[in-house]
Short mmCIF file of C-alpha atoms (C1' of nucleotides) and ligand atoms in Angstrom, two decimals:
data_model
loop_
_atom_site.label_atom_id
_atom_site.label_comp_id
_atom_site.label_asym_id
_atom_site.label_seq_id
_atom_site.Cartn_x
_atom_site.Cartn_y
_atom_site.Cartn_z
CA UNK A 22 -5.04 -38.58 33.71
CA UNK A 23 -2.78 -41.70 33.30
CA UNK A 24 -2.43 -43.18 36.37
CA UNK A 25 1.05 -43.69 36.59
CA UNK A 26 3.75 -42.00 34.23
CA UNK A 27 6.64 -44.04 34.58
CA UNK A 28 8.64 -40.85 33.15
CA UNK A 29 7.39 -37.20 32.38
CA UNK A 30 9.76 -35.58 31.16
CA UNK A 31 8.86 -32.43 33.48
CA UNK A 32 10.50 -29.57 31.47
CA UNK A 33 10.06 -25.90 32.84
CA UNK A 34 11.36 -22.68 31.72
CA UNK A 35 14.50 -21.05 33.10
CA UNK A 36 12.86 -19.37 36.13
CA UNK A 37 11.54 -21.95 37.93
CA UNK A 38 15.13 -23.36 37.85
CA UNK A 39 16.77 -19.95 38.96
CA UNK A 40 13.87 -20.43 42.00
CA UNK A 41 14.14 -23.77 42.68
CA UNK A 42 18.04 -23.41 42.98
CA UNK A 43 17.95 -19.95 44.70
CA UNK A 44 19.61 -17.75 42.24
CA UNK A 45 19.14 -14.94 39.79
CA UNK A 46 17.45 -15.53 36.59
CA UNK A 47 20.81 -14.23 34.83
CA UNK A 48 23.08 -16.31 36.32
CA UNK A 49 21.18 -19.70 35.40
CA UNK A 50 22.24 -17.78 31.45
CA UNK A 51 25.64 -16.72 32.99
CA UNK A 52 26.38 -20.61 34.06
CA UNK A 53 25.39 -21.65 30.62
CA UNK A 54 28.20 -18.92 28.98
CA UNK A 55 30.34 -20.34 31.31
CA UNK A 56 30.15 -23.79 30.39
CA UNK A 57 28.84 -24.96 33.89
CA UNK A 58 25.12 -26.04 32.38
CA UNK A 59 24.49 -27.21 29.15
CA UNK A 60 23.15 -25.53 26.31
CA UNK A 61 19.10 -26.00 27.10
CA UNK A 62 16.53 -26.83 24.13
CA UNK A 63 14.38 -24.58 23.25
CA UNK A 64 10.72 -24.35 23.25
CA UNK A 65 8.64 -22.98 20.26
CA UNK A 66 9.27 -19.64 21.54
CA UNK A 67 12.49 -19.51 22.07
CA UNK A 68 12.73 -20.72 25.87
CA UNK A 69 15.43 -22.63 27.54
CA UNK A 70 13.63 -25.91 28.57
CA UNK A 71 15.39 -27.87 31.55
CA UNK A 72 14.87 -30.61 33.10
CA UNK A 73 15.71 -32.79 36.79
CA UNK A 74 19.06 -33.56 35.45
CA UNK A 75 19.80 -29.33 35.08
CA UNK A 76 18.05 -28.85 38.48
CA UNK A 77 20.25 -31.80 40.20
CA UNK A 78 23.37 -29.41 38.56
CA UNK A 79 22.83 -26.66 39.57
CA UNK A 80 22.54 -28.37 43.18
CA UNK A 81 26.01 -29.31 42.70
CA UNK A 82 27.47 -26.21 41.71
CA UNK A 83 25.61 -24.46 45.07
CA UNK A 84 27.12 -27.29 47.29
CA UNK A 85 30.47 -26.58 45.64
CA UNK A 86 29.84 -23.24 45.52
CA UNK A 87 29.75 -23.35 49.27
CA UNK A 88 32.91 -25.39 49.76
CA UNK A 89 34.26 -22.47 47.85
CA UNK A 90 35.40 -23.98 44.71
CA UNK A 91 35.71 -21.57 41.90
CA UNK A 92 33.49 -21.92 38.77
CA UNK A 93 36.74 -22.67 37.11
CA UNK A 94 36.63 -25.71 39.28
CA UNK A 95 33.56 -26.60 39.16
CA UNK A 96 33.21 -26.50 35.86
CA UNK A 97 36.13 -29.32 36.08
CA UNK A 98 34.71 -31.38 38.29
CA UNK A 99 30.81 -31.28 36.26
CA UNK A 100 33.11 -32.37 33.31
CA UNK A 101 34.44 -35.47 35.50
CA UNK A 102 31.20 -36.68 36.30
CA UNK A 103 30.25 -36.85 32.87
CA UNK A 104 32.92 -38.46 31.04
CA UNK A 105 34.39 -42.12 32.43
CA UNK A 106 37.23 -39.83 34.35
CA UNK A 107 39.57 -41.89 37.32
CA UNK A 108 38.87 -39.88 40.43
CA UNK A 109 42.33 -39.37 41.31
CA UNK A 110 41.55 -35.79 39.47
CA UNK A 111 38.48 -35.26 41.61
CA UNK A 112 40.29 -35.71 44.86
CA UNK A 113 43.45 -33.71 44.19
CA UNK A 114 40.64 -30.93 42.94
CA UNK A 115 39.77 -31.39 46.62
CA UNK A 116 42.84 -32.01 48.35
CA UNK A 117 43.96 -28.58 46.75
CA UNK A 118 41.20 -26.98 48.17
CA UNK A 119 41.68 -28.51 51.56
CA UNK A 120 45.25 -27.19 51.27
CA UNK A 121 44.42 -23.30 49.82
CA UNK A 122 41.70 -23.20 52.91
CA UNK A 123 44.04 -24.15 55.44
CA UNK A 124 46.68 -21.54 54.15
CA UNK A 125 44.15 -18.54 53.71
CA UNK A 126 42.79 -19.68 57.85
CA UNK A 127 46.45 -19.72 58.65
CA UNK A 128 46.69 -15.96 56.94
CA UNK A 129 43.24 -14.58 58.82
CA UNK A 130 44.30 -16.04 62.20
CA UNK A 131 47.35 -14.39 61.67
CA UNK A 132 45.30 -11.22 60.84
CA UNK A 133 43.12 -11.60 63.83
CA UNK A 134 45.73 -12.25 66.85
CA UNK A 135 48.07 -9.43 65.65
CA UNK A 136 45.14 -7.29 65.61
CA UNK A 137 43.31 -7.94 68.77
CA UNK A 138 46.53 -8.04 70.64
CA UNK A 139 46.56 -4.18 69.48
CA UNK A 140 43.13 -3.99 70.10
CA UNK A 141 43.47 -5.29 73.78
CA UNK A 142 45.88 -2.60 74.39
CA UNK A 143 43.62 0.49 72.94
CA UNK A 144 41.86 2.18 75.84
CA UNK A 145 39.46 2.89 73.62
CA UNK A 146 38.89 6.75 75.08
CA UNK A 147 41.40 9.56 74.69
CA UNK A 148 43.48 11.15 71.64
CA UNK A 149 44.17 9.17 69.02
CA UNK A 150 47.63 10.43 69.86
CA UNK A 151 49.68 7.43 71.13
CA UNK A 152 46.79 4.84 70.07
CA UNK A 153 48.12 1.51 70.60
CA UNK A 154 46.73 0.60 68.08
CA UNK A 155 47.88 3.29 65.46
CA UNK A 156 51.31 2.92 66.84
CA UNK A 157 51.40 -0.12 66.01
CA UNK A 158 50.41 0.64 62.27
CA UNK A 159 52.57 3.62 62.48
CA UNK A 160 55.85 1.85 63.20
CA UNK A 161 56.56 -2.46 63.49
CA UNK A 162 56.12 -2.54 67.14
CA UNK A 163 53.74 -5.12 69.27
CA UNK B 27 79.87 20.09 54.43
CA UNK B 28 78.14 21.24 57.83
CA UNK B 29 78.62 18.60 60.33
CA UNK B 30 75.03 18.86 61.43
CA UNK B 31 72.07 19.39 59.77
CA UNK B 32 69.58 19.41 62.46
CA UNK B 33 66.37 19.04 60.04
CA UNK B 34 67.61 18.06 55.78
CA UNK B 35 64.23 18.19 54.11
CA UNK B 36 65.43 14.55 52.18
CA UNK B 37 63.16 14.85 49.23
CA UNK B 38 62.53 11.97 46.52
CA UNK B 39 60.59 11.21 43.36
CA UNK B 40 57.82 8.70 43.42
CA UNK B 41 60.28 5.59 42.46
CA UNK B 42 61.97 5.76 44.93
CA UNK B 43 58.94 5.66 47.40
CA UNK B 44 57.50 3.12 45.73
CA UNK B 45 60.90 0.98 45.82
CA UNK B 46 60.92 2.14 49.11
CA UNK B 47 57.43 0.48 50.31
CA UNK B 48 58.01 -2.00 48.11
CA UNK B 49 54.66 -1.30 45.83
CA UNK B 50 54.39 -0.43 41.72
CA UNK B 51 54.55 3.22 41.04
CA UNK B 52 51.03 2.83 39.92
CA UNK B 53 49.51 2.03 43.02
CA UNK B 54 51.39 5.20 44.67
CA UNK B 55 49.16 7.31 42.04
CA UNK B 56 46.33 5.25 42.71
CA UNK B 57 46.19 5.85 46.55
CA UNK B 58 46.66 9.71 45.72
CA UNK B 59 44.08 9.52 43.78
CA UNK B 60 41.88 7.34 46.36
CA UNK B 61 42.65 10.11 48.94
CA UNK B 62 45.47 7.87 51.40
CA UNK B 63 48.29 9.72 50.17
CA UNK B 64 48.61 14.03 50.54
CA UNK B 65 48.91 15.26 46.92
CA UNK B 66 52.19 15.34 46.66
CA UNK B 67 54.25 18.82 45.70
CA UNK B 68 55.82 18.87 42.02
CA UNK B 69 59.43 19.76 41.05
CA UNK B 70 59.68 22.19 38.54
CA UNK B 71 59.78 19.62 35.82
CA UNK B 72 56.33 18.31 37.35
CA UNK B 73 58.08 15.15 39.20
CA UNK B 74 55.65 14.97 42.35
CA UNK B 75 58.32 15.17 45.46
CA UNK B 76 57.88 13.29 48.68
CA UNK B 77 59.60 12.99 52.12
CA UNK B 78 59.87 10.98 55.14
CA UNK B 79 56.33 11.34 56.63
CA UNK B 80 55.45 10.11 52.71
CA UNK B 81 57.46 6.62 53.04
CA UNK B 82 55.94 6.09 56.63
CA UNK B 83 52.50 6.65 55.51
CA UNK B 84 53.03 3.95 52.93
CA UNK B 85 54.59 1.86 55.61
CA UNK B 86 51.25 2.81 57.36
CA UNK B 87 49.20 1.39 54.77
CA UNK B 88 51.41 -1.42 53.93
CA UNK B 89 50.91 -2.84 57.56
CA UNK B 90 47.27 -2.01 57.43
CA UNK B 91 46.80 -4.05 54.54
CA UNK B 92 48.50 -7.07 55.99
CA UNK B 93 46.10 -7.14 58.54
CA UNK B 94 43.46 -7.36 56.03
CA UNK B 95 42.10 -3.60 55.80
CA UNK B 96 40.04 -2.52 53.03
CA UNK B 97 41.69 1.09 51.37
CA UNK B 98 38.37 2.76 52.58
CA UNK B 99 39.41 1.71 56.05
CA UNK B 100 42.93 2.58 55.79
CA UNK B 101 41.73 5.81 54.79
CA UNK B 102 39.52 6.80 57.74
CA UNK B 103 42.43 5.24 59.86
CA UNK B 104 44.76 7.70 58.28
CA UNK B 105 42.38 10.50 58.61
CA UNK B 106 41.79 10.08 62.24
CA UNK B 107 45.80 10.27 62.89
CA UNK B 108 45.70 13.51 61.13
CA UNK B 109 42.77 15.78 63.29
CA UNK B 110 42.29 15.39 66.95
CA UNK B 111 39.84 12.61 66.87
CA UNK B 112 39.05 10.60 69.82
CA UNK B 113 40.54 6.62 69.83
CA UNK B 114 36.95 5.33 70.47
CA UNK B 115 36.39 5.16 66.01
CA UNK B 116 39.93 3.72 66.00
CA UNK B 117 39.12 1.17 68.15
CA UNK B 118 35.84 0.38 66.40
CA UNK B 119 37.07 0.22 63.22
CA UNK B 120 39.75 -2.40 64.80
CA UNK B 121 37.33 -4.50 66.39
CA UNK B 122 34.57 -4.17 63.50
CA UNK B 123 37.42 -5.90 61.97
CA UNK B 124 38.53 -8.97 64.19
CA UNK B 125 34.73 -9.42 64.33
CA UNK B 126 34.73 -9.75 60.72
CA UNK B 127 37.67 -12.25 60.42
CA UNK B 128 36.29 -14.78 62.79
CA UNK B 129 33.15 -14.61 60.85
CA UNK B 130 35.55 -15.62 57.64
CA UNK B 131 37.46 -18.09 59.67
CA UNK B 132 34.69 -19.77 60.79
CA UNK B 133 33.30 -20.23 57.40
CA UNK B 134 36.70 -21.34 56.03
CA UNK B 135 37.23 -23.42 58.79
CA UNK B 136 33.38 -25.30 58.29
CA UNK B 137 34.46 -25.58 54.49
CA UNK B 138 37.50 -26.98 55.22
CA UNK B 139 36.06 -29.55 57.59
CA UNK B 140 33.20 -30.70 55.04
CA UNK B 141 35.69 -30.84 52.14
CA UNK B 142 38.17 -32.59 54.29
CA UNK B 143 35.80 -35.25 55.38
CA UNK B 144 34.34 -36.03 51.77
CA UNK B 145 38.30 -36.34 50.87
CA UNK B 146 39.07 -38.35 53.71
CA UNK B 147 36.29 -41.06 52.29
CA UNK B 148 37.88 -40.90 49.07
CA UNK B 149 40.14 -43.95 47.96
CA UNK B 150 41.58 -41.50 45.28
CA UNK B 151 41.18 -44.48 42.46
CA UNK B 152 38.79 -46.03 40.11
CA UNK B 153 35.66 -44.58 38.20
CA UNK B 154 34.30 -41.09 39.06
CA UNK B 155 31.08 -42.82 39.23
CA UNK B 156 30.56 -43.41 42.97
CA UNK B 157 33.37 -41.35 44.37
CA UNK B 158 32.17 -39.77 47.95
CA UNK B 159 33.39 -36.48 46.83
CA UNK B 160 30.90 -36.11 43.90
CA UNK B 161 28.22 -37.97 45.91
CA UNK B 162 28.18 -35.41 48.36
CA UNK B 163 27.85 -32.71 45.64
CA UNK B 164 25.22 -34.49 44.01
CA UNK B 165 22.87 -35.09 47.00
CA UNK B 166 23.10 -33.32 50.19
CA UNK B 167 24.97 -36.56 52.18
CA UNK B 168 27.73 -36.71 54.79
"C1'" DC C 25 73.77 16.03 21.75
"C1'" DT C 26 72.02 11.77 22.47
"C1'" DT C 27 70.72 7.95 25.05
"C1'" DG C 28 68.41 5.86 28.65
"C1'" DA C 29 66.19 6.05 32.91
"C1'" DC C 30 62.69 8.27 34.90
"C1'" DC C 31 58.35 10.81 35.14
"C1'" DC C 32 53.65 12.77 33.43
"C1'" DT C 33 48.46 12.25 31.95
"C1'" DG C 34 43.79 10.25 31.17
"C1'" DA C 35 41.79 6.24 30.01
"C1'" DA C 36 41.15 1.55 29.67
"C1'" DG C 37 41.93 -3.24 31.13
"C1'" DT C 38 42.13 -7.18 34.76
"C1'" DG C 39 39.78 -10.88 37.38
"C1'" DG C 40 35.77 -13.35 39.49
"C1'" DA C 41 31.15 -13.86 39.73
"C1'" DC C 42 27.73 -12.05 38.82
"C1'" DT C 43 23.80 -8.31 37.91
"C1'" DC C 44 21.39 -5.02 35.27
"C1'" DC C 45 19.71 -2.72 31.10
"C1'" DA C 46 17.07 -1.57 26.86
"C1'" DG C 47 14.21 -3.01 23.67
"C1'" DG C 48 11.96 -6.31 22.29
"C1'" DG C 49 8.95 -11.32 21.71
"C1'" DT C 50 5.85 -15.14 24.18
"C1'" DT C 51 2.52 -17.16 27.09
"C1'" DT C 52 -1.32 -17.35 30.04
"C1'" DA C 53 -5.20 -15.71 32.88
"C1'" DG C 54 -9.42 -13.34 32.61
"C1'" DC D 4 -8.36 -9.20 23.18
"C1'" DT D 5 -5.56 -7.38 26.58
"C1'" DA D 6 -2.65 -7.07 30.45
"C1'" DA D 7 0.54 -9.25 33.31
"C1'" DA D 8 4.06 -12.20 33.83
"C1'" DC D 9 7.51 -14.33 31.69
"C1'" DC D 10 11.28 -14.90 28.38
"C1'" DC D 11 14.88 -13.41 24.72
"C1'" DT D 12 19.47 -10.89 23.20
"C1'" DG D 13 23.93 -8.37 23.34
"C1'" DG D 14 26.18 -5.47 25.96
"C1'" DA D 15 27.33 -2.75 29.85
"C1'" DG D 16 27.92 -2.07 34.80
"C1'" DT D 17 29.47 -3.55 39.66
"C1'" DC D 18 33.08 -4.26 43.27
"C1'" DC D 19 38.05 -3.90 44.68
"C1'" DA D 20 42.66 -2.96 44.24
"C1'" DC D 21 45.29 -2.39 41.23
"C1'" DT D 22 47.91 -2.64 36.44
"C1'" DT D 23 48.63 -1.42 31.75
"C1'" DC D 24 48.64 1.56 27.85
"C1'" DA D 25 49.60 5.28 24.57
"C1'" DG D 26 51.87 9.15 23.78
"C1'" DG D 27 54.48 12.20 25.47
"C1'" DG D 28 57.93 15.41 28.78
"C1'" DT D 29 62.37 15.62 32.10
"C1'" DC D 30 66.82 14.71 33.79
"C1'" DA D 31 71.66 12.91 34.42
"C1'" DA D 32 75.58 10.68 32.28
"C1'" DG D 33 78.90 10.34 28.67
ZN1 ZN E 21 43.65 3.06 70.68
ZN1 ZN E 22 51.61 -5.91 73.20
ZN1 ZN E 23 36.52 -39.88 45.17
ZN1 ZN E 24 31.22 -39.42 56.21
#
DNA sequence: CTTGACCCTGAAGTGGACTCCAGGGTTTAG
DNA sequence: CTAAACCCTGGAGTCCACTTCAGGGTCAAG
C-alpha cells in the first residue's frame, strides 16, 4: 500500500486491451502480424503483456481508422511518430486522403443524383414495363 | 444477298460480348455463373453463342454498376424486368439505395472535414513531434 | 497441315480487414 | 482441486467482384 507510485508499470493481458479499445481479441494479434503494434512481452505463461503506451496506439489506429486511413497507412504514420521523421510525410499522408475522399464524394453524389432523378420519375405502382427507372438502366437515357 | 432481312439472328462468341461491354471474358462467365446472364446456347464446338438482348443486358449491368449496385441487386433488378412484377420492388430497391449513399456521403464528407481541419493546422515542416495531425490521433483534440 | 487466335473447364488466387476454429496451456476464484 | 475464464498457435474462412491458372479443345487463314 505505497502511498504514491510515481510509475506502475500497469501491464494487463491482451483482452483488456481488445476491451478497452473496442475490438476483437484477434485483431489486437492481427495488428501485431501486421506491424501496427509491437511485438508484446510475454508473461511466464506465455501472455502478451501491454501497457498505456499499446493502449494510447491502438487509440490512434481507431481515430485513423475512422478518418479512413488504411492499415497500410497507418502503419506509416505509427512509424513517423516513432522515429525523428519531418512531417511533411505526415501531411501529404493526409492531404492524399483529403484528396481520395473528395474524389470518391464526387463519385457517390454522382451515384445519388443520377439515381434519384430516375427515382423521382418511377410511379412506383404499375408494370415494371416502361419503369423509368429500368429504362433508364435499359438504354442511356435521363 | 436479300435486301431485307426483317429479323438476322446476329449471333457472337463471348469475346466479342465482352469487347463489346467493355468487361474481361472472365467476368462474362462469372455473371453466368452468379445467375445475371441466361446460360448462354453452345455452338457445336461448345463456343457459348449470344445475341443482341445478351450485349444489352451487359449494358444493363454495366450502368447498374456505375450507379453503385451490388451484383445481388443487379440481379433481382434483372429478374423483375423478366416476369410481370409490379415497379413498387424496383422502386425500393432504387431508393434503398440513394438512402444508402447519403449515409456513405455523409460519413465521407464528416471524414473529410476532420482530416481537412487537422491538415489545415499543419505547417507541413519540422519534427513529427507536435504536428496537429498526429496530436489529434493521439488524443481525441480538435 | 500448321499456326495462332479463340474458346472450354474447374479450381485457386486476389485484396483488405478482419474473424473463427481446433486443440491445446494458464490463471484465478471458490 | 476443480471449474471457469482466459490465453496460446497456425491455419482456414468471410465478403465481394472479379482474375488467373493449368491443361486442354476449336476454328479460320495461309
Ligand atoms: Zn419505376
Ligand atoms: Zn428525367
Ligand atoms: Zn503536421
Ligand atoms: Zn482546430
Amino acid at each position: 500500500m505505497p502511498p504514491s507510485a510515481v510509475s506502475q508499470p500497469e501491464q494487463f493481458t491482451i483482452g483488456r486491451l481488445a476491451k478497452a479499445a473496442e475490438v476483437n481479441i484477434d485483431t489486437v494479434r492481427f495488428y501485431e502480424r501486421q506491424g501496427l503494434l509491437q511485438i508484446a512481452p510475454r508473461s511466464a505463461g506465455g501472455y502478451r503483456l501491454y501497457g498505456a503506451a499499446d493502449a494510447q496506439r491502438m487509440q490512434f489506429i481507431r481515430r485513423a481508422k475512422t478518418l479512413g486511413f488504411s492499415l497500410e497507412d497507418i502503419a506509416e504514420l505509427l512509424q513517423l511518430t516513432e522515429d525523428g521523421h519531418d512531417r511533411s510525410r505526415v501531411k501529404a499522408i493526409a492531404q492524399k486522403r483529403v484528396a481520395d475522399l473528395e474524389e470518391r464524394i464526387r463519385e457517390l453524389e454522382k451515384m445519388r443524383s443520377v439515381l434519384a432523378h430516375h427515382a423521382g420519375h418511377c410511379s412506383g405502382h404499375g408494370a415494371v414495363k416502361g419503369c423509368p427507372i429500368i429504362q433508364a438502366l435499359l438504354s442511356e437515357q435521363g
